[in-house]
Amino acid sequence: MPNLESHIAWRYLFSKKGHNAINIVSGISAAAVAVVTAAMICVLSVMNGFGELVEHMFSEFDPVLLVVPVEGQTLRTDTAPTASLYAREDIEAISMQLEQTALIRYKDHQTPARVLGVDSLFTRTAHIDSIITDGFYSVWDGAFDRAVLGRGLAAQIGMNAHFTGALHLYAPQRTGRINLMRPDLSLRHEHAFIAGTFAVNQIDYDDQLILVSLPLAQRLFDYDENTATALRITPKAQTKSQISNIKYQISKTLGPGYKVLDRYEQQANFFNILRIEKLLTILLLVFILLIASFNIIGSLSMLIIDKSEDIRILSHLGADEPTIRRVFLLEGWLISALGTLIGLVIGVALCLGQQHFGWLKLGSGEEYIISAYPVQVQVLDIIMVATTVALLGFLAAWYPTKKMKVAFLTLVAMIAISCSNSTPYVYRGMPKEYATAWEEIYGPCYDSVPYSVVALDLYSQGLELDENHRMRGTGYNLYISDIFVPDQEGKIDLRIVPGTYHSERSAIPFTFLPGKDWDGEPTGMYVLYVEEGKLQSIQVLDSGYIVVKDTTNGVLDLQFTLYYKNAYGSRVTYKPHYQGFIIPWRKK
């Protein structure tokens, strides 16, 4: 049975429906899902690209692992826990750094800055040479202290790598008393000569940071040679899992007084914001996808109504209600799955094209560090998007199959077929041919209208009038009132004059009044469906025209082109036909 259900659902997906609107709505549903799916892939890939770009910029400066104290600002490198790190074989390099805030001055320019003192192993824990923008990297040349400034910081104090003047650094004395008479004597002072500038393309580094030698920083901030604010560690491992394992081992060795931070934890604020933005973007796109899923609900609801005959046949063949539900559930899921597959292919193709060809540009010149939007397609994103879309597609397909009561529709279809077996006159849609026609003659009944007025009263096969002009049987009645015809010399048994009549409110010959719904009652022109003498439905016709042709022996040929609006607000053309005698009937 599951194979049968999937086979029927697959046939329904591509087969022509009873109403073309269902095919259109189904196509729109799949297209909407595909567009949102592709958008999710593209947006997430672009965010991944920017995240990878910023991570790469940080990795040029930040160490793989950074050891900092839990309490206080400094740590000792001559204690047992930290000293044991130098004996580990899985660590390639350990570099000491001392970071504090100081005032820097060059000639008449001064500004606060973060002074970072580094030792000779700093270059093994940071790719500093790759981010030098001017000059070269050096914090000690064997004779003089050197400094490397962030590019923005160098611009603030008005210097560059080719200036020969000394850069002065000031910091308050950490110990001792402040001399209120000479506050300048309470400041520790060092100087260095600029060697170069660097750029990480992050404000926290480029506009605030200055690199100096570790001994200079220790003298400036009054610390001994075994004091640092952090240890920079480069492990020998390369993969994330290996680095994570080494991080755990180092944390276990150092104990609770130290924290070991990876690159994500060193820039926790930035990456947390990036994750929140990604989450909010996903939620927004899921909400858009949820709205698009309403198309699936509408398409499936229309399909269930359109396939009521198939539901009846399946019921007679032994299919129970859950089986029929699963057919339409699979149909809705297939619409969603088709849209998802197309969207994934389009989204991945667009991202790969952007990655290799850079179609969308960010700008030109040096205003951006890259020329095109960065993208990075991740397998986890594809799986997440596919799972989310599939889940929403399943819910969208489940709702109409659960709420529209397939069993009830089955019962209605069975009753309709049973009724059709008892009477030969059941129509699917309004008939194209009418069997009998009456002409109701009003005469010049309007005071303001000098023309004669007649009405056409047509009946389909199976519906007739009794001696009291009451309808009997089952069928359709097309009624058009207030047809204005030229006078025929006061003829009582007036017959409608051949010609073309158009719906018009001006009440002149060769016109008829358009139909309308007046407080729930139809006027002008309408079609009634009568079943066993009882009115079942009314369809008001709002406009159109009638072509009346005179044939031999008093037989008339009437060709109608009439218009009405269906339940969806679309304009529908109805073109019935009648050929034969018209029975005159004097309207009292």
Coordinates of N, CA and C in Angstrom, one line a residue, residues 66-77 95-101 115-118 214 217-218 221 223-224 226-232 258-259 261:
L66 N 45.4 31.1 24.2 CA 45.8 32.2 25.1 C 45.5 31.9 26.5
V67 N 46.5 31.9 27.4 CA 46.4 31.6 28.8 C 46.3 32.9 29.6
V68 N 45.2 33.1 30.3 CA 45.0 34.3 31.1 C 44.7 33.9 32.5
P69 N 44.9 34.8 33.5 CA 44.5 34.5 34.9 C 43.0 34.7 35.0
V70 N 42.4 33.9 35.9 CA 41.0 34.1 36.2 C 40.8 35.3 37.0
E71 N 41.7 35.6 38.0 CA 41.6 36.8 38.8 C 42.8 37.6 38.6
G72 N 42.7 39.0 38.7 CA 43.8 39.9 38.5 C 44.2 40.0 37.0
Q73 N 45.2 40.8 36.8 CA 45.6 41.2 35.5 C 46.9 40.4 35.0
T74 N 47.7 39.9 36.0 CA 48.9 39.3 35.6 C 49.1 37.9 36.1
L75 N 50.0 37.2 35.5 CA 50.4 35.8 36.0 C 51.9 35.7 36.1
R76 N 52.3 34.7 36.8 CA 53.8 34.5 37.0 C 54.2 33.3 36.1
T77 N 55.3 33.4 35.4 CA 55.8 32.3 34.6 C 56.8 31.4 35.3
S95 N 54.9 32.2 24.0 CA 55.4 33.5 24.0 C 54.7 34.3 25.2
M96 N 55.5 35.1 25.9 CA 54.9 36.0 26.9 C 54.5 37.3 26.4
Q97 N 53.4 37.9 26.9 CA 53.0 39.2 26.5 C 52.5 39.9 27.8
L98 N 52.8 41.2 27.8 CA 52.3 42.1 28.8 C 51.6 43.3 28.2
E99 N 50.4 43.4 28.6 CA 49.5 44.5 27.9 C 48.9 45.4 29.0
Q100 N 49.1 46.7 28.9 CA 48.6 47.7 29.7 C 48.3 49.0 28.9
T101 N 47.6 49.9 29.5 CA 47.3 51.2 28.8 C 48.3 52.2 29.2
V115 N 49.5 49.3 25.1 CA 50.9 48.9 24.9 C 51.0 47.4 25.1
L116 N 51.5 46.7 24.1 CA 51.6 45.2 24.1 C 53.1 44.9 24.0
G117 N 53.6 44.4 25.2 CA 55.0 44.0 25.2 C 55.1 42.5 24.8
V118 N 56.0 42.2 23.8 CA 56.1 40.8 23.4 C 57.6 40.4 23.4
L214 N 59.1 43.1 25.3 CA 58.6 42.8 26.6 C 59.4 43.5 27.7
A217 N 58.1 47.0 28.1 CA 56.8 47.1 28.8 C 56.9 46.8 30.3
Q218 N 57.8 45.8 30.6 CA 58.0 45.5 32.1 C 58.6 46.7 32.8
F221 N 55.7 49.5 33.0 CA 54.7 49.2 34.0 C 55.1 48.7 35.3
Y223 N 57.1 45.9 36.3 CA 57.0 44.5 36.5 C 58.3 43.8 36.3
D224 N 58.6 42.7 37.0 CA 59.8 42.0 36.8 C 59.7 41.1 35.6
N226 N 59.5 37.9 35.1 CA 58.7 36.7 35.2 C 57.2 37.1 35.2
T227 N 56.9 38.3 35.0 CA 55.4 38.7 35.1 C 54.9 39.0 33.7
A228 N 53.7 38.5 33.4 CA 53.1 38.7 32.1 C 51.6 38.8 32.3
T229 N 50.9 39.3 31.3 CA 49.4 39.3 31.4 C 48.8 38.1 30.8
A230 N 49.5 37.4 29.9 CA 49.0 36.3 29.2 C 50.2 35.5 28.5
L231 N 49.9 34.3 28.2 CA 50.8 33.4 27.5 C 50.2 33.0 26.2
R232 N 51.0 33.3 25.1 CA 50.5 32.9 23.8 C 51.1 31.6 23.4
Y258 N 43.5 29.5 36.1 CA 43.8 30.0 34.7 C 42.7 29.6 33.7
K259 N 42.5 30.5 32.7 CA 41.6 30.2 31.6 C 42.4 30.0 30.3
L261 N 42.0 30.1 26.4 CA 41.0 30.6 25.4 C 41.5 30.3 24.0

